[in-house]
Each structure stands twice: as structure tokens, then as C-alpha cells.
């Protein structure tokens, strides 16, 4: 089995799974958890590990996609940008949000913005695939 034949479909599925998980968490799960618990700090404590896992999965999915799309600079570059946003969320923004840093609201907005870019960029990549246009 040639890696060039196996890697692109798996990379595309990983990107789709990541983007789908981000969308589901952002628009369905998190709002319901926060509304159900009616206690933002407690809901945040509950959701923080989930957000981190999704972001870490995103770093891996983006790296896999960038390797699979290496012949297309814009696809590989966009995938790496999305992976960097996921890494920033996982290692910088979310720990500060969880620690209830003085600038927590700013970090939260930046994190939401990063996921917005991930949703749009990931959707573009999932639909565009890994191959260079001929």
C-alpha cells in the first residue's frame, strides 16, 4: 500500500472530524452545558479538558493534513495555520481561561475567534481535499 494513496483520505477525514467536533462543541454541547449548570466557573471546569483534547487532536489532524497536502502550498499552509491556532488554544489561551486570569474575557474571545477561523478554514480544507488543482 502506497502512503500517497492512503494518507490523503485519512488526512481529509481527520480534518473533517476535527472541524465537526469543534462545531458540535461550540454550537451544541458547550452552550447546553453552560445553560444546564447555570454556573459558568463549574461549567468551564467541566468543559476545559474537552476543549484541550479537541485542540490537541486538531494539532495532529492539521499536521497530518499539511503532510498529505504538501504539493499544494496554500492547503498545507492553511492547515499549519489552523494547527497553530489549536496549539495556541491548548497551551496558552485555555490554561489562562481555566486559571481565571485577570484578562480571562480577552482570552476567551481570542479562543472563540481561533475556533471560528478553524471552522471556516477547516471546512475549506475538508471540501478542497489534499490534491493540487491540475
Short mmCIF file of N, CA and C in Angstrom, two decimals, residues 54-117:
data_model
loop_
_atom_site.label_atom_id
_atom_site.label_comp_id
_atom_site.label_asym_id
_atom_site.label_seq_id
_atom_site.Cartn_x
_atom_site.Cartn_y
_atom_site.Cartn_z
N UNK A 54 -9.80 18.33 22.13
CA UNK A 54 -10.17 18.67 20.76
C UNK A 54 -9.06 19.49 20.11
N UNK A 55 -8.49 20.43 20.84
CA UNK A 55 -7.39 21.23 20.30
C UNK A 55 -6.16 20.37 20.02
N UNK A 56 -5.84 19.44 20.91
CA UNK A 56 -4.69 18.57 20.67
C UNK A 56 -4.93 17.65 19.47
N UNK A 57 -6.14 17.15 19.35
CA UNK A 57 -6.49 16.36 18.16
C UNK A 57 -6.35 17.23 16.92
N UNK A 58 -6.73 18.49 17.03
CA UNK A 58 -6.62 19.41 15.91
C UNK A 58 -5.18 19.65 15.48
N UNK A 59 -4.27 19.73 16.44
CA UNK A 59 -2.86 19.89 16.09
C UNK A 59 -2.40 18.69 15.25
N UNK A 60 -2.77 17.50 15.69
CA UNK A 60 -2.39 16.28 14.97
C UNK A 60 -3.06 16.21 13.59
N UNK A 61 -4.35 16.52 13.54
CA UNK A 61 -5.09 16.48 12.27
C UNK A 61 -4.52 17.48 11.28
N UNK A 62 -4.21 18.67 11.76
CA UNK A 62 -3.65 19.70 10.88
C UNK A 62 -2.28 19.29 10.35
N UNK A 63 -1.45 18.72 11.22
CA UNK A 63 -0.12 18.27 10.78
C UNK A 63 -0.25 17.16 9.74
N UNK A 64 -1.14 16.21 9.98
CA UNK A 64 -1.37 15.13 9.03
C UNK A 64 -1.85 15.69 7.69
N UNK A 65 -2.78 16.63 7.75
CA UNK A 65 -3.31 17.23 6.53
C UNK A 65 -2.22 18.00 5.79
N UNK A 66 -1.38 18.73 6.51
CA UNK A 66 -0.30 19.50 5.87
C UNK A 66 0.66 18.57 5.15
N UNK A 67 0.98 17.43 5.75
CA UNK A 67 1.86 16.47 5.09
C UNK A 67 1.20 15.90 3.85
N UNK A 68 -0.08 15.55 3.97
CA UNK A 68 -0.80 14.98 2.82
C UNK A 68 -0.97 15.99 1.70
N UNK A 69 -1.04 17.28 2.05
CA UNK A 69 -1.28 18.34 1.06
C UNK A 69 0.00 19.08 0.71
N UNK A 70 1.14 18.47 0.95
CA UNK A 70 2.43 19.17 0.78
C UNK A 70 2.67 19.70 -0.62
N UNK A 71 1.99 19.16 -1.63
CA UNK A 71 2.19 19.64 -3.00
C UNK A 71 1.37 20.90 -3.29
N UNK A 72 0.50 21.26 -2.38
CA UNK A 72 -0.30 22.47 -2.53
C UNK A 72 0.06 23.41 -1.38
N UNK A 73 0.79 24.45 -1.70
CA UNK A 73 1.27 25.35 -0.64
C UNK A 73 0.13 25.98 0.17
N UNK A 74 -0.92 26.42 -0.51
CA UNK A 74 -1.97 27.11 0.23
C UNK A 74 -2.70 26.15 1.15
N UNK A 75 -2.91 24.90 0.71
CA UNK A 75 -3.59 23.93 1.57
C UNK A 75 -2.71 23.57 2.77
N UNK A 76 -1.45 23.28 2.51
CA UNK A 76 -0.53 22.92 3.60
C UNK A 76 -0.35 24.11 4.55
N UNK A 77 -0.22 25.30 4.00
CA UNK A 77 -0.06 26.49 4.83
C UNK A 77 -1.28 26.77 5.69
N UNK A 78 -2.46 26.64 5.11
CA UNK A 78 -3.69 26.86 5.88
C UNK A 78 -3.82 25.81 6.98
N UNK A 79 -3.50 24.57 6.66
CA UNK A 79 -3.55 23.51 7.67
C UNK A 79 -2.60 23.81 8.82
N UNK A 80 -1.39 24.27 8.51
CA UNK A 80 -0.43 24.60 9.56
C UNK A 80 -0.90 25.79 10.39
N UNK A 81 -1.53 26.77 9.76
CA UNK A 81 -2.09 27.91 10.50
C UNK A 81 -3.17 27.43 11.47
N UNK A 82 -4.05 26.56 11.00
CA UNK A 82 -5.11 26.05 11.86
C UNK A 82 -4.53 25.23 13.02
N UNK A 83 -3.50 24.45 12.73
CA UNK A 83 -2.83 23.70 13.79
C UNK A 83 -2.19 24.62 14.81
N UNK A 84 -1.60 25.72 14.35
CA UNK A 84 -1.00 26.69 15.26
C UNK A 84 -2.06 27.34 16.15
N UNK A 85 -3.23 27.62 15.58
CA UNK A 85 -4.33 28.19 16.38
C UNK A 85 -4.78 27.19 17.44
N UNK A 86 -4.87 25.92 17.07
CA UNK A 86 -5.25 24.88 18.03
C UNK A 86 -4.21 24.77 19.14
N UNK A 87 -2.93 24.84 18.77
CA UNK A 87 -1.86 24.77 19.77
C UNK A 87 -1.91 25.98 20.69
N UNK A 88 -2.16 27.17 20.13
CA UNK A 88 -2.28 28.38 20.96
C UNK A 88 -3.43 28.24 21.95
N UNK A 89 -4.53 27.68 21.48
CA UNK A 89 -5.67 27.44 22.37
C UNK A 89 -5.29 26.47 23.48
N UNK A 90 -4.71 25.34 23.10
CA UNK A 90 -4.41 24.28 24.07
C UNK A 90 -3.36 24.68 25.10
N UNK A 91 -2.32 25.39 24.64
CA UNK A 91 -1.18 25.63 25.52
C UNK A 91 -1.09 27.05 26.10
N UNK A 92 -1.84 27.98 25.52
CA UNK A 92 -1.75 29.36 26.02
C UNK A 92 -3.10 29.89 26.51
N UNK A 93 -4.10 29.90 25.64
CA UNK A 93 -5.36 30.55 25.99
C UNK A 93 -6.17 29.77 27.02
N UNK A 94 -6.42 28.49 26.76
CA UNK A 94 -7.28 27.72 27.66
C UNK A 94 -6.72 27.59 29.08
N UNK A 95 -5.40 27.41 29.26
CA UNK A 95 -4.91 27.39 30.65
C UNK A 95 -5.15 28.71 31.39
N UNK A 96 -5.07 29.83 30.67
CA UNK A 96 -5.31 31.12 31.31
C UNK A 96 -6.80 31.34 31.59
N UNK A 97 -7.63 30.81 30.72
CA UNK A 97 -9.07 30.88 30.98
C UNK A 97 -9.41 30.04 32.20
N UNK A 98 -8.87 28.82 32.26
CA UNK A 98 -9.14 27.91 33.38
C UNK A 98 -8.61 28.47 34.70
N UNK A 99 -7.51 29.22 34.64
CA UNK A 99 -6.94 29.81 35.85
C UNK A 99 -7.67 31.09 36.26
N UNK A 100 -8.64 31.47 35.45
CA UNK A 100 -9.41 32.69 35.69
C UNK A 100 -8.48 33.90 35.81
N UNK A 101 -7.58 33.98 34.86
CA UNK A 101 -6.62 35.08 34.75
C UNK A 101 -7.39 36.41 34.71
N UNK A 102 -6.73 37.48 35.08
CA UNK A 102 -7.37 38.81 35.11
C UNK A 102 -7.91 39.20 33.73
N UNK A 103 -7.29 38.71 32.69
CA UNK A 103 -7.74 39.01 31.32
C UNK A 103 -8.50 37.84 30.71
N UNK A 104 -9.20 37.10 31.55
CA UNK A 104 -9.91 35.91 31.11
C UNK A 104 -10.88 36.18 29.96
N UNK A 105 -11.61 37.28 30.02
CA UNK A 105 -12.58 37.60 28.96
C UNK A 105 -11.88 37.79 27.63
N UNK A 106 -10.74 38.47 27.62
CA UNK A 106 -9.97 38.65 26.40
C UNK A 106 -9.51 37.30 25.85
N UNK A 107 -8.97 36.46 26.73
CA UNK A 107 -8.51 35.14 26.29
C UNK A 107 -9.67 34.30 25.76
N UNK A 108 -10.82 34.43 26.40
CA UNK A 108 -11.99 33.68 25.94
C UNK A 108 -12.42 34.13 24.55
N UNK A 109 -12.44 35.43 24.32
CA UNK A 109 -12.79 35.95 22.98
C UNK A 109 -11.79 35.51 21.93
N UNK A 110 -10.50 35.54 22.28
CA UNK A 110 -9.47 35.09 21.35
C UNK A 110 -9.62 33.60 21.04
N UNK A 111 -9.95 32.82 22.05
CA UNK A 111 -10.16 31.39 21.86
C UNK A 111 -11.36 31.13 20.95
N UNK A 112 -12.44 31.85 21.19
CA UNK A 112 -13.62 31.73 20.32
C UNK A 112 -13.27 32.13 18.89
N UNK A 113 -12.51 33.20 18.73
CA UNK A 113 -12.09 33.63 17.40
C UNK A 113 -11.23 32.59 16.71
N UNK A 114 -10.34 31.98 17.47
CA UNK A 114 -9.49 30.92 16.89
C UNK A 114 -10.34 29.77 16.40
N UNK A 115 -11.35 29.38 17.19
CA UNK A 115 -12.22 28.29 16.75
C UNK A 115 -13.06 28.71 15.54
N UNK A 116 -13.43 29.97 15.45
CA UNK A 116 -14.14 30.45 14.27
C UNK A 116 -13.29 30.32 13.02
N UNK A 117 -12.02 30.69 13.12
CA UNK A 117 -11.11 30.54 11.99
C UNK A 117 -10.92 29.06 11.66
#
